[in-house]
mmCIF file with all atom_site columns, C-alpha atoms in Angstrom:
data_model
loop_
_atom_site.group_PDB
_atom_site.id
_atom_site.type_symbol
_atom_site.label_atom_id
_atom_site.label_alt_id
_atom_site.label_comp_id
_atom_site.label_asym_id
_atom_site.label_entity_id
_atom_site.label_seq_id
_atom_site.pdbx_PDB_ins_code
_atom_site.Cartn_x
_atom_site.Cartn_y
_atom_site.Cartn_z
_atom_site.occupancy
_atom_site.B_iso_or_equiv
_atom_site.pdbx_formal_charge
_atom_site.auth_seq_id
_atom_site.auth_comp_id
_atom_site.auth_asym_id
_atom_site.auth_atom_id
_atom_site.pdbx_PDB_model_num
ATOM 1   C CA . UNK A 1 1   ? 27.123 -16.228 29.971  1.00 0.00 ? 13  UNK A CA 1
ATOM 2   C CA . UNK A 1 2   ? 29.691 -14.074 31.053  1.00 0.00 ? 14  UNK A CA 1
ATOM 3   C CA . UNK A 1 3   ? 31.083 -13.504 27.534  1.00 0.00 ? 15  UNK A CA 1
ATOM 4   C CA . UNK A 1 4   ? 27.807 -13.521 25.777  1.00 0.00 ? 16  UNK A CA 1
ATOM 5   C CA . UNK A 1 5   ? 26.902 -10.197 28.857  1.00 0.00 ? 17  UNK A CA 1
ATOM 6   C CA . UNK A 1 6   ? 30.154 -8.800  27.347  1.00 0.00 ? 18  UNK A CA 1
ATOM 7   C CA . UNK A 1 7   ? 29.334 -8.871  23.501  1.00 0.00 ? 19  UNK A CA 1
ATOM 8   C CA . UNK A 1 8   ? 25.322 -7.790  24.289  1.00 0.00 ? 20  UNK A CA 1
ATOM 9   C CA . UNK A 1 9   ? 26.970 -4.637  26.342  1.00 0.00 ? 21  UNK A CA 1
ATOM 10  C CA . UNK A 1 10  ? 29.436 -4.095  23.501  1.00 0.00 ? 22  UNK A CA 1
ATOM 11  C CA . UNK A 1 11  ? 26.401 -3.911  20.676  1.00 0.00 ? 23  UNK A CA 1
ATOM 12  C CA . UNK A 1 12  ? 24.485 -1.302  23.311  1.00 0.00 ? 24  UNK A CA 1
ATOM 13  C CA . UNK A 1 13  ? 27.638 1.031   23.424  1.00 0.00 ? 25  UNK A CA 1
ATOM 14  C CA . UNK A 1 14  ? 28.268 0.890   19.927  1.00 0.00 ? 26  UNK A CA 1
ATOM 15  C CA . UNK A 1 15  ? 24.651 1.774   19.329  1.00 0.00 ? 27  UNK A CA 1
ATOM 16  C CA . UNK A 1 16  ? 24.596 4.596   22.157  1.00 0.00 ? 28  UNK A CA 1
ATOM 17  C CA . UNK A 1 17  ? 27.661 6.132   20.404  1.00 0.00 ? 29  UNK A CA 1
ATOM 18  C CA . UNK A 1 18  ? 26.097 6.128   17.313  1.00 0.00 ? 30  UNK A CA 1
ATOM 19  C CA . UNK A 1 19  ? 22.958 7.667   18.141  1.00 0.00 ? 31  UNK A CA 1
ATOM 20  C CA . UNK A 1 20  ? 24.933 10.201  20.171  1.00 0.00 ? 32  UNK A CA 1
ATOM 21  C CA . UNK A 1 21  ? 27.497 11.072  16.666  1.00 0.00 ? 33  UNK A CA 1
ATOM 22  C CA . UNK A 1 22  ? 23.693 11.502  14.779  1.00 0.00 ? 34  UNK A CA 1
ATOM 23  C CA . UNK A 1 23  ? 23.018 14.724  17.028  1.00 0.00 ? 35  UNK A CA 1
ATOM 24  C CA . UNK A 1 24  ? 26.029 15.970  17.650  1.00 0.00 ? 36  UNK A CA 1
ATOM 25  C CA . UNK A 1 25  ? 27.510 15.859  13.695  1.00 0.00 ? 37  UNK A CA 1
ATOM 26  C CA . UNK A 1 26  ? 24.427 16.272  12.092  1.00 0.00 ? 38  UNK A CA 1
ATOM 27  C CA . UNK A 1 27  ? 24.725 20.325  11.456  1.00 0.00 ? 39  UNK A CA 1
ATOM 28  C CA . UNK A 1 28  ? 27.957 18.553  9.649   1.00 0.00 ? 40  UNK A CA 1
ATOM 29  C CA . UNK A 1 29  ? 25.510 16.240  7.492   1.00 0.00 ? 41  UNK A CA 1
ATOM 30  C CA . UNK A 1 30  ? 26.501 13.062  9.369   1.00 0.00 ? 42  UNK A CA 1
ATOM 31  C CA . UNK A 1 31  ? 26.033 9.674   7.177   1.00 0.00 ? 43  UNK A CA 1
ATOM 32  C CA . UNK A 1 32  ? 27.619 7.033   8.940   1.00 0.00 ? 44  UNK A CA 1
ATOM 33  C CA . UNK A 1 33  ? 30.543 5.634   11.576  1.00 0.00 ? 45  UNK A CA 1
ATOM 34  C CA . UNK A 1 34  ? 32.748 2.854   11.821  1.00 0.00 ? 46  UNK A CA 1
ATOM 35  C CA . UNK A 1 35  ? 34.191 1.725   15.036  1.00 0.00 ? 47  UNK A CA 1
ATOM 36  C CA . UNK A 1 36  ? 35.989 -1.060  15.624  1.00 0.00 ? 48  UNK A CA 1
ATOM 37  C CA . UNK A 1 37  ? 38.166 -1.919  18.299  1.00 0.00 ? 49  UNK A CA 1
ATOM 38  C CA . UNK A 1 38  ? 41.937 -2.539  19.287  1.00 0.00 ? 50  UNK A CA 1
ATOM 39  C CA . UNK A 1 39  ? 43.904 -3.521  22.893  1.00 0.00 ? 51  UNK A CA 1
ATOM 40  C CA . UNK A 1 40  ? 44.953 -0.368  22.840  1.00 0.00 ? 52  UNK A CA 1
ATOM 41  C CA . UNK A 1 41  ? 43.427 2.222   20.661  1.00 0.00 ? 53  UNK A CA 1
ATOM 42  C CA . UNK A 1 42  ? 39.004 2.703   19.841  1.00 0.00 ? 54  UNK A CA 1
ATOM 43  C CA . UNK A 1 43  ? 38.880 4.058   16.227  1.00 0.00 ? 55  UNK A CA 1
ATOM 44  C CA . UNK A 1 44  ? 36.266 6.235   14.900  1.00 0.00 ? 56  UNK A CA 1
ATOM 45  C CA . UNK A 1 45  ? 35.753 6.884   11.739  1.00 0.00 ? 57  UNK A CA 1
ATOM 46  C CA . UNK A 1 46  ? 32.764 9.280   10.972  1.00 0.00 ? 58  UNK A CA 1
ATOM 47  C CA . UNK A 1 47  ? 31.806 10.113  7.379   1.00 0.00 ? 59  UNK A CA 1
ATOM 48  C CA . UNK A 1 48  ? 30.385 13.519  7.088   1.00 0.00 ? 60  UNK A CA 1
ATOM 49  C CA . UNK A 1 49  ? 29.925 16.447  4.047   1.00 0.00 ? 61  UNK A CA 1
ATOM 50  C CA . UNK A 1 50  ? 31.662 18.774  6.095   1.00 0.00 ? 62  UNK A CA 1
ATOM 51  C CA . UNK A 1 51  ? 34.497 18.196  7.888   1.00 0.00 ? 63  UNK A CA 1
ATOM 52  C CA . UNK A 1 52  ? 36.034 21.381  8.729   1.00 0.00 ? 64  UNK A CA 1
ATOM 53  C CA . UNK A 1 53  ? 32.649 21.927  10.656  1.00 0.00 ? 65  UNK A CA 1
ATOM 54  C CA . UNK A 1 54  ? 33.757 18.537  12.779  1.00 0.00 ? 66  UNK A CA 1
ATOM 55  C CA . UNK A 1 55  ? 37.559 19.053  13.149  1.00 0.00 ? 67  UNK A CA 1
ATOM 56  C CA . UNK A 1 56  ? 36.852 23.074  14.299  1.00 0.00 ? 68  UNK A CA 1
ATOM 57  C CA . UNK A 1 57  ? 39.821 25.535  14.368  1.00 0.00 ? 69  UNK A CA 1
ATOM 58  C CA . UNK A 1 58  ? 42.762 24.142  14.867  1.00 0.00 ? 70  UNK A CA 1
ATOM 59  C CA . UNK A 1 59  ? 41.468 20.875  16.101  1.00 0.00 ? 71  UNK A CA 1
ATOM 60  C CA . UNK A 1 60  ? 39.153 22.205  18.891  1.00 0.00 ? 72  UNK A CA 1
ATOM 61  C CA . UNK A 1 61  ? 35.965 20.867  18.057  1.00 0.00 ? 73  UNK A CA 1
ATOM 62  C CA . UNK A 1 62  ? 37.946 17.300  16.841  1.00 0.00 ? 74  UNK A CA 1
ATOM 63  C CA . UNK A 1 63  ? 39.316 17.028  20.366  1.00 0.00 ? 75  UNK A CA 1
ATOM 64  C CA . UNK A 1 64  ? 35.954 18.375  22.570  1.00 0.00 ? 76  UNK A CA 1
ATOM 65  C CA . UNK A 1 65  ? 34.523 15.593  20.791  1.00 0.00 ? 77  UNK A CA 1
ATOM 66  C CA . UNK A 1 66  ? 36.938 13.130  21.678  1.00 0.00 ? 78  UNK A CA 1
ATOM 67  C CA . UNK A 1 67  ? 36.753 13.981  25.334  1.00 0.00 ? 79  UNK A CA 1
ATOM 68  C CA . UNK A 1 68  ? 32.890 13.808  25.337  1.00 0.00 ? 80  UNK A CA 1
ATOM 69  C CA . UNK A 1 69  ? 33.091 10.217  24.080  1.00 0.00 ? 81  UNK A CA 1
ATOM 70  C CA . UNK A 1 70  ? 35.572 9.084   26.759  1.00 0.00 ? 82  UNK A CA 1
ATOM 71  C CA . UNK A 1 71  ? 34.173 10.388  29.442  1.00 0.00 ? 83  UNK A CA 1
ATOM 72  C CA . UNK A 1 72  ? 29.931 9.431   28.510  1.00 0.00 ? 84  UNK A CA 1
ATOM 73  C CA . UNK A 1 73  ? 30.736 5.821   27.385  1.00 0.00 ? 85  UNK A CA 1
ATOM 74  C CA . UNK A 1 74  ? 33.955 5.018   28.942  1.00 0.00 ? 86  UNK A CA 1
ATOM 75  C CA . UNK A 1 75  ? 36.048 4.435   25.824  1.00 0.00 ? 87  UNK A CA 1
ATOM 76  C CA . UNK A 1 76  ? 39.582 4.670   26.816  1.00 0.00 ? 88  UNK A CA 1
ATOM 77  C CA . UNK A 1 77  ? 41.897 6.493   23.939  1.00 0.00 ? 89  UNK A CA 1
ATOM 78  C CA . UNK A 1 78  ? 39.121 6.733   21.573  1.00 0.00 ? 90  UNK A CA 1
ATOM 79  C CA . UNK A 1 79  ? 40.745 8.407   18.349  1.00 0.00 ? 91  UNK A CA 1
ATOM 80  C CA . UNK A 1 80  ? 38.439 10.082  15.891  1.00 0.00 ? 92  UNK A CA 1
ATOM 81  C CA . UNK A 1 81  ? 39.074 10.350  12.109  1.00 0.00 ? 93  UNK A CA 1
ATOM 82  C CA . UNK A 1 82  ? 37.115 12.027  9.622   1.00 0.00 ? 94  UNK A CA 1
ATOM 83  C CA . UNK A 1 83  ? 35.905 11.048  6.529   1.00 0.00 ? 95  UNK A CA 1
ATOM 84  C CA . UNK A 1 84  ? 34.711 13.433  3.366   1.00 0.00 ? 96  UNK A CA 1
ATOM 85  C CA . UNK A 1 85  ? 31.381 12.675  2.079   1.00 0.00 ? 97  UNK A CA 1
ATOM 86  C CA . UNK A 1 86  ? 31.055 13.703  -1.798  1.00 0.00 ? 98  UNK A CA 1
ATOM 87  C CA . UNK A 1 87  ? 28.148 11.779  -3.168  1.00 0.00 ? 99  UNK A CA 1
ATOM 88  C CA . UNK A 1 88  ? 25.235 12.922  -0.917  1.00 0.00 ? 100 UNK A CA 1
ATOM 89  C CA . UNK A 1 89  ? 22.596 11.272  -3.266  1.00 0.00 ? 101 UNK A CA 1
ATOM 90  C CA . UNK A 1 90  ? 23.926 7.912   -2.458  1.00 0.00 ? 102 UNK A CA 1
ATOM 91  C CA . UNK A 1 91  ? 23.789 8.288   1.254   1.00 0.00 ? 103 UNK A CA 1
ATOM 92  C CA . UNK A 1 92  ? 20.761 7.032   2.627   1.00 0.00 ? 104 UNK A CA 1
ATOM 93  C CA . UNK A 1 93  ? 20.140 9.148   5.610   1.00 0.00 ? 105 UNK A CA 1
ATOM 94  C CA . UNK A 1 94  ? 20.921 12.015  3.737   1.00 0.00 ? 106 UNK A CA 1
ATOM 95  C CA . UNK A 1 95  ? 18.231 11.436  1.254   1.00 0.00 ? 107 UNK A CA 1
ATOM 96  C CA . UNK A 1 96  ? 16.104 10.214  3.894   1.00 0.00 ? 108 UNK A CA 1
ATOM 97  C CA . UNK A 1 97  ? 16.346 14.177  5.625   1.00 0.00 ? 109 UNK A CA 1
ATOM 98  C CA . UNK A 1 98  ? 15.804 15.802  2.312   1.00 0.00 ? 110 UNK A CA 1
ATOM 99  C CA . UNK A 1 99  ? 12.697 13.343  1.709   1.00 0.00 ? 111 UNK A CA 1
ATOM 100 C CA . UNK A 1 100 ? 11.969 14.386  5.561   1.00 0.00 ? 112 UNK A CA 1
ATOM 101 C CA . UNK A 1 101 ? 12.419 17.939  5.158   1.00 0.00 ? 113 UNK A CA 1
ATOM 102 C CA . UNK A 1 102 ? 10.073 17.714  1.501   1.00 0.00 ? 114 UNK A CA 1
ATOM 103 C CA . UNK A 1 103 ? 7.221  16.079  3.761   1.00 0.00 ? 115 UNK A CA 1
ATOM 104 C CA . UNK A 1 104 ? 7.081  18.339  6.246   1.00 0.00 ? 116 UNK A CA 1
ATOM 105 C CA . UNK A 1 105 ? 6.849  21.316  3.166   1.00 0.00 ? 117 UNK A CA 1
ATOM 106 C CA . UNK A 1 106 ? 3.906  19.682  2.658   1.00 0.00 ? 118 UNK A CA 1
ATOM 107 C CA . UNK A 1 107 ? 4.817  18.392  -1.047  1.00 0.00 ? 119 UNK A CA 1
ATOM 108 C CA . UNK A 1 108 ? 2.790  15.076  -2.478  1.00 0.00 ? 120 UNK A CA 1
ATOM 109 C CA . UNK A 1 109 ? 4.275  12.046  -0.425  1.00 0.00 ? 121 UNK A CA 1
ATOM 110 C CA . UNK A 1 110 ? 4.175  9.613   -3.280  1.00 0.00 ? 122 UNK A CA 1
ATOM 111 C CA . UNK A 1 111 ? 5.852  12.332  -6.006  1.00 0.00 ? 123 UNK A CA 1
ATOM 112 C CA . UNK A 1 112 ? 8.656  13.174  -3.383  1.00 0.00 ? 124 UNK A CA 1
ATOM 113 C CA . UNK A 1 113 ? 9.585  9.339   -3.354  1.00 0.00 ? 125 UNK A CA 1
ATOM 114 C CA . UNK A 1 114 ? 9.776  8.916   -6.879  1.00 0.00 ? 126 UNK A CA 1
ATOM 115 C CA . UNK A 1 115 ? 11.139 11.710  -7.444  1.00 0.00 ? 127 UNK A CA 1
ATOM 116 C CA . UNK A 1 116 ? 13.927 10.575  -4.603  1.00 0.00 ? 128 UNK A CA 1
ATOM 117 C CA . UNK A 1 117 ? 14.252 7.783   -5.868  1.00 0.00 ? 129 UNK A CA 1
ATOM 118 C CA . UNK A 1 118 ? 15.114 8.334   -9.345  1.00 0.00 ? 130 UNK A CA 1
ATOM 119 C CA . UNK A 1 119 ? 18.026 10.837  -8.081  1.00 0.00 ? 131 UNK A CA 1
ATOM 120 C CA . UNK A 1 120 ? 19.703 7.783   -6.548  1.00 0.00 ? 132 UNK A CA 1
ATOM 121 C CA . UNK A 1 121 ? 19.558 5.835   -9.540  1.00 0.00 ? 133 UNK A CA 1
ATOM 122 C CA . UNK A 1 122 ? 20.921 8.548   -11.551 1.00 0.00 ? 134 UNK A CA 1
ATOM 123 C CA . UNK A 1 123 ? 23.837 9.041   -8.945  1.00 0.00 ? 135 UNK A CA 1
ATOM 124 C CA . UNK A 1 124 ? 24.593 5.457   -10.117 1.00 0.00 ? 136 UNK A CA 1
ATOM 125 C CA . UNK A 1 125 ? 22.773 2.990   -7.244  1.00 0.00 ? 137 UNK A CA 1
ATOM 126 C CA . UNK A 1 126 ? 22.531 -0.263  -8.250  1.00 0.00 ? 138 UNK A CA 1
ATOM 127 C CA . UNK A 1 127 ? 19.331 -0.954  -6.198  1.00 0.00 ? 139 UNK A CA 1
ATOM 128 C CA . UNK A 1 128 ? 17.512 1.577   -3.634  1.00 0.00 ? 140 UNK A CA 1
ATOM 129 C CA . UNK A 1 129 ? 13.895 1.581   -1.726  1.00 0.00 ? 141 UNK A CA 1
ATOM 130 C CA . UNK A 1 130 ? 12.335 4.246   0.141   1.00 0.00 ? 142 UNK A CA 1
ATOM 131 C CA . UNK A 1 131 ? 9.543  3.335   2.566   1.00 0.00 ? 143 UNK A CA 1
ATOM 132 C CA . UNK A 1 132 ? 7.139  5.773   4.082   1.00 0.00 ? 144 UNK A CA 1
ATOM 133 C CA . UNK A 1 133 ? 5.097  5.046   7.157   1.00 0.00 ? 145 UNK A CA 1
ATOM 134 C CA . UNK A 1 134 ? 3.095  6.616   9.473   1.00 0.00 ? 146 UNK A CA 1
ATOM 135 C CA . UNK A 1 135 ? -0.254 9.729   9.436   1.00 0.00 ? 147 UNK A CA 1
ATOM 136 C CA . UNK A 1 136 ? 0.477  9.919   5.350   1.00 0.00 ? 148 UNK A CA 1
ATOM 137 C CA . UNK A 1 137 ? -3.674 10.659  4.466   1.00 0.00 ? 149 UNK A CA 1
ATOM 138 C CA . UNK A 1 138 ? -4.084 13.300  6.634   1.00 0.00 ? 150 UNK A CA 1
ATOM 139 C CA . UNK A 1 139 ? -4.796 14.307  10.491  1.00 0.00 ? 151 UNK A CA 1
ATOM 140 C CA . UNK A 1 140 ? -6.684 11.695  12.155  1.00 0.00 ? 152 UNK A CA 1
ATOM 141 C CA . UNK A 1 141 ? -6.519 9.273   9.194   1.00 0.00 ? 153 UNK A CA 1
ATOM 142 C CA . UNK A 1 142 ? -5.164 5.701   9.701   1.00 0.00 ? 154 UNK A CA 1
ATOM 143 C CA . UNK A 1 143 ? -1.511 5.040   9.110   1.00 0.00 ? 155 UNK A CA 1
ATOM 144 C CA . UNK A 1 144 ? -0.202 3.965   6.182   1.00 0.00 ? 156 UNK A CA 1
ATOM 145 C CA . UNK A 1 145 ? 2.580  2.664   4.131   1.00 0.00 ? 157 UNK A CA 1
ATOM 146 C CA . UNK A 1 146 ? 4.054  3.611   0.719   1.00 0.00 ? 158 UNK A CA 1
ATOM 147 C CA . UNK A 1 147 ? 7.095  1.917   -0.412  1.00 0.00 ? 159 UNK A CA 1
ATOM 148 C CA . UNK A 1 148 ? 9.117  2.878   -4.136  1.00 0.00 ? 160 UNK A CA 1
ATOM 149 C CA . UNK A 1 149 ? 12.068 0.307   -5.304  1.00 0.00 ? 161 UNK A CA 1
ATOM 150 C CA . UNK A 1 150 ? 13.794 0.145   -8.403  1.00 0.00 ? 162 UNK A CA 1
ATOM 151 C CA . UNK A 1 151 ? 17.190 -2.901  -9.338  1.00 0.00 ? 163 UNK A CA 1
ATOM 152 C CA . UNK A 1 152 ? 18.633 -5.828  -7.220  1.00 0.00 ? 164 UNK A CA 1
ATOM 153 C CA . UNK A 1 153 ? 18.025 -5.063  -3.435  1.00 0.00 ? 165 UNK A CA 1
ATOM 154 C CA . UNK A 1 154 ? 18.725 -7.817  -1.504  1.00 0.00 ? 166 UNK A CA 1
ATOM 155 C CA . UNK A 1 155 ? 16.325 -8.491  2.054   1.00 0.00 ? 167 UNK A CA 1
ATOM 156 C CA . UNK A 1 156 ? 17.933 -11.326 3.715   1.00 0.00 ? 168 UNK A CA 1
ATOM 157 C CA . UNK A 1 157 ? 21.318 -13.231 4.675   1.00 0.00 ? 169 UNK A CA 1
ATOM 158 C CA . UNK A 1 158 ? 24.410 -12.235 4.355   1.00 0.00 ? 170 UNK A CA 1
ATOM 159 C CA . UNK A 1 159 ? 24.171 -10.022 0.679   1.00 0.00 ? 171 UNK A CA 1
ATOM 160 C CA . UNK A 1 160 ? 21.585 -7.761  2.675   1.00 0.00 ? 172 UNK A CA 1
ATOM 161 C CA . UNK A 1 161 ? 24.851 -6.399  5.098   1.00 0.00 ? 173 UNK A CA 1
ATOM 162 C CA . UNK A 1 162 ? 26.494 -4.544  1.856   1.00 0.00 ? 174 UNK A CA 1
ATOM 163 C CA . UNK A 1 163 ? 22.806 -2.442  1.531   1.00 0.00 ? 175 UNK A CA 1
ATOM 164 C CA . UNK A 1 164 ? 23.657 0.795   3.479   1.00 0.00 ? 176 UNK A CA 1
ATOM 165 C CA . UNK A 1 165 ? 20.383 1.954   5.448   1.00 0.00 ? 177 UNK A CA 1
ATOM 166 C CA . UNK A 1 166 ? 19.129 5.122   7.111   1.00 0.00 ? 178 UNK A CA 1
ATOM 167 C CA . UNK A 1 167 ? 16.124 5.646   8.711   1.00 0.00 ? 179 UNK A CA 1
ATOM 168 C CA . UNK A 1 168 ? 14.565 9.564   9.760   1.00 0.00 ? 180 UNK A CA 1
ATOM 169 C CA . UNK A 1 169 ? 11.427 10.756  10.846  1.00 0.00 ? 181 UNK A CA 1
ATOM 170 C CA . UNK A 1 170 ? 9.311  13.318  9.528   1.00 0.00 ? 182 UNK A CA 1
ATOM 171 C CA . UNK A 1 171 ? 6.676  15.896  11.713  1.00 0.00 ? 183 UNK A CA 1
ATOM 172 C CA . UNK A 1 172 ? 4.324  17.139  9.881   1.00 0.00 ? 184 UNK A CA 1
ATOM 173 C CA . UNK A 1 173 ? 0.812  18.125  11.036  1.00 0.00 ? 185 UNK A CA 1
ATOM 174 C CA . UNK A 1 174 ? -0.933 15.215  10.453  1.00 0.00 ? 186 UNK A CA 1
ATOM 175 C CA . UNK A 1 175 ? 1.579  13.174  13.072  1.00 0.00 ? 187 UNK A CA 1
ATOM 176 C CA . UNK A 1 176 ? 4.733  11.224  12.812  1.00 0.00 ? 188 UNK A CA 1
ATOM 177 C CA . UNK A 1 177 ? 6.250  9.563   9.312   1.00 0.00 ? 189 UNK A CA 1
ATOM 178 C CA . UNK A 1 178 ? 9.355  7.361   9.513   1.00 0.00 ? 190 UNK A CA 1
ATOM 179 C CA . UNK A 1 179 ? 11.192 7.387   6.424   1.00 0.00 ? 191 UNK A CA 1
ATOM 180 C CA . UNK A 1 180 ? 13.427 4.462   5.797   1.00 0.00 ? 192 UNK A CA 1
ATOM 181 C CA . UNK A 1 181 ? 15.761 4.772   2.762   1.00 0.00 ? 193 UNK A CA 1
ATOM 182 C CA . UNK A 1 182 ? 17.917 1.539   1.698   1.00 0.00 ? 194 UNK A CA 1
ATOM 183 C CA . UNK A 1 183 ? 20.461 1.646   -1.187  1.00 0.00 ? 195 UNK A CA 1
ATOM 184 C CA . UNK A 1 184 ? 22.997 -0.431  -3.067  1.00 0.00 ? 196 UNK A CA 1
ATOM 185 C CA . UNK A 1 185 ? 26.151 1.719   -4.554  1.00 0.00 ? 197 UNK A CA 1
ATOM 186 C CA . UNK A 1 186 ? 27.773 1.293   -7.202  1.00 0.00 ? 198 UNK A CA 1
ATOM 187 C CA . UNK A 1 187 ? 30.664 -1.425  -7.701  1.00 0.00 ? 199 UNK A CA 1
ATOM 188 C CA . UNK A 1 188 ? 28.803 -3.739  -4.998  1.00 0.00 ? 200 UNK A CA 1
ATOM 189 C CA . UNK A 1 189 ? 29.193 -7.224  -6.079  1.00 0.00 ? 201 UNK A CA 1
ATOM 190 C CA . UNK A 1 190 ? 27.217 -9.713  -4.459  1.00 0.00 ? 202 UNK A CA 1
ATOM 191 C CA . UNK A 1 191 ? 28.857 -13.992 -3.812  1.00 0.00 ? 203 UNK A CA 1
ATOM 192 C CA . UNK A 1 192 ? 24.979 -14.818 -5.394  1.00 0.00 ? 204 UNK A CA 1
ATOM 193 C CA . UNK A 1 193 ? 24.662 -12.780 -8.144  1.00 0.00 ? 205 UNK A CA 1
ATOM 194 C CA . UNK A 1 194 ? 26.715 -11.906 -11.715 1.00 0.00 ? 206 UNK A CA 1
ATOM 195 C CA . UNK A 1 195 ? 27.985 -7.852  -11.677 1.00 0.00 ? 207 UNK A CA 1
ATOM 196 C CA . UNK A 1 196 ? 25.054 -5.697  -12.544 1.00 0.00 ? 208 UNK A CA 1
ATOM 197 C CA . UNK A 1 197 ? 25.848 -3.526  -15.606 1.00 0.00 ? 209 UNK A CA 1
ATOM 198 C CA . UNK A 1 198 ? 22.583 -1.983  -16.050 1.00 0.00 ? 210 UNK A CA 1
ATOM 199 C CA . UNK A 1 199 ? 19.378 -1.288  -14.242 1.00 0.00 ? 211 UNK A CA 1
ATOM 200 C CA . UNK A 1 200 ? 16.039 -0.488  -15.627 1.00 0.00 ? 212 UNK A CA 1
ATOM 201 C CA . UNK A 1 201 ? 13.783 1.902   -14.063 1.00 0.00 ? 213 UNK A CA 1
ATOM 202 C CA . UNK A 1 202 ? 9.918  1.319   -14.114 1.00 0.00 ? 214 UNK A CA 1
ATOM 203 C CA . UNK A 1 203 ? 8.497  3.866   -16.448 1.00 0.00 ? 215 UNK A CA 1
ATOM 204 C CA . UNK A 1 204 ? 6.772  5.868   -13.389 1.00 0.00 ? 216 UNK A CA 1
ATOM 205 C CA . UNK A 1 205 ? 10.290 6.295   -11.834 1.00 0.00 ? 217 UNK A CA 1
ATOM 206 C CA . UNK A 1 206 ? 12.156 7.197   -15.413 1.00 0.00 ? 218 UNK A CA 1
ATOM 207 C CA . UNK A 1 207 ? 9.880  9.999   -15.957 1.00 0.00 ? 219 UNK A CA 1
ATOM 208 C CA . UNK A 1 208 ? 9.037  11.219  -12.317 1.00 0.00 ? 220 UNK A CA 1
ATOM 209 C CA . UNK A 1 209 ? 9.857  14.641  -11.714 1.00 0.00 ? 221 UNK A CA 1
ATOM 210 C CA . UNK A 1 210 ? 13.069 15.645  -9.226  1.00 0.00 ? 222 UNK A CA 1
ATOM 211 C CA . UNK A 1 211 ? 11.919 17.797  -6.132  1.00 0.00 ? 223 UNK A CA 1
ATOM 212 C CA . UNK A 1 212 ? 13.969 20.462  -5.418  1.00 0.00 ? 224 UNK A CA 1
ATOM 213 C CA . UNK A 1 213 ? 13.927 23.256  -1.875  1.00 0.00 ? 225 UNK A CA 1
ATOM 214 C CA . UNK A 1 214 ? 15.335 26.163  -2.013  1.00 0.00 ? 226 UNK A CA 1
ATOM 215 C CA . UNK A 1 215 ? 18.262 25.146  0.820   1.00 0.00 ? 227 UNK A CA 1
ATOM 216 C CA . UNK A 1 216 ? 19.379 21.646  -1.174  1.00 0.00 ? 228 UNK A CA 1
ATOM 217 C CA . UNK A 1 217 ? 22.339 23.127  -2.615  1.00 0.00 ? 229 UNK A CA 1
ATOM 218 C CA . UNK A 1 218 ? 23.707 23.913  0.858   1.00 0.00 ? 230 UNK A CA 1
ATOM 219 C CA . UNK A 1 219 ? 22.912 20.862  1.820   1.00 0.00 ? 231 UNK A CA 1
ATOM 220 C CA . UNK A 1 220 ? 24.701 19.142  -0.298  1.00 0.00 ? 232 UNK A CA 1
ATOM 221 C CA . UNK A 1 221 ? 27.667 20.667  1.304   1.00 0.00 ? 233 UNK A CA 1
ATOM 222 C CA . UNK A 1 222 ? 26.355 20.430  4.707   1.00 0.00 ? 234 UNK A CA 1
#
């Protein structure tokens, strides 16, 4: 029991680190982290669109975030690498904000998705789905779900871990929508499946229109 305690507490910290990088980095368009640990050293490796807003002048930001990690979760030497972010339409929780940030605008749920969606197929995905949830009809209205999907995403076993995920919430008036983006990039080869060459969208999702705001080309650099 002892050592079953010690991976369980391990999974919370790594999750509680996680959720802490997500607020801290995301002015510097967070996507993702990697830890893994060593005997003597706790890597982390955090993928953003802007490093220089992570690593600060002359390290200072790099190392105040270092320090906060050791001292809220106890990691002893963690040591914090950063990694540059160039593709920002084939980072799910990146297109998850924009989609977020669209909703909230008060654009038409169901054209924002295609319209998402079809971006990350043209950036070269392989597979992607974007699920809405939540107060989508209006104030007061029932919840409801609308889901977009377009090539080979896989839901289950062991092919589902190389599907990278993100998950954000939007606030608009009418309440709470959780928007949950998962894609498949390019050059992922699955043990079940022959390399996928080419993917066909449906015809609703070829000829859907892109939704742009007026701050996504900042965004795209953080």
């Amino acid at each position: 029991m002892a050592i079953e305690r010690k991976f369980i507490e391990d999974a919370i910290g790594i999750h509680n680190i996680v959720k802490f990088l997500e607020v801290e980095l995301d002015r510097a368009g967070f996507t993702g982290v990697e830890i893994q640990r060593t005997p003597m050293v706790t890597r982390i490796a955090v993928a953003v669109t802007n490093p220089g807003r992570v690593i600060g002048k002359k390290g200072k930001s790099i190392r105040d975030l270092t320090d906060q990690i050791h001292q809220q979760f106890g990691i002893q030497n963690p040591q914090i690498s950063v990694v540059d972010v160039t593709n920002v339409d084939l980072e799910p929780r990146l297109v998850a904000k924009k989609t977020v940030k669209m909703i909230e605008m008060g654009k038409n749920i169901r054209r924002i998705l295609h319209g998402s969606l079809k971006t990350i197929m043209g950036a070269g995905a392989l597979g992607a789905e974007i699920v809405a949830s939540g107060k989508i009809a209006a104030k007061g209205g029932r919840s409801k779900r609308l889901r977009v999907f377009a090539g080979y995403l896989p839901k289950a076993g062991e092919p589902a871990r190389l599907v990278k995920r993100g998950h954000v919430t939007a606030y608009p008036k009418s309440g709470a929508i959780g928007v949950l983006v998962r894609i498949v990039l390019p050059g992922t080869v699955f043990p079940d499946k022959k390399p996928i060459t080419k993917v066909e969208l449906p015809r609703i999702i070829s000829e859907a229109e892109v939704e742009v705001d007026s701050g996504d080309a900042g965004a795209r650099r953080g």
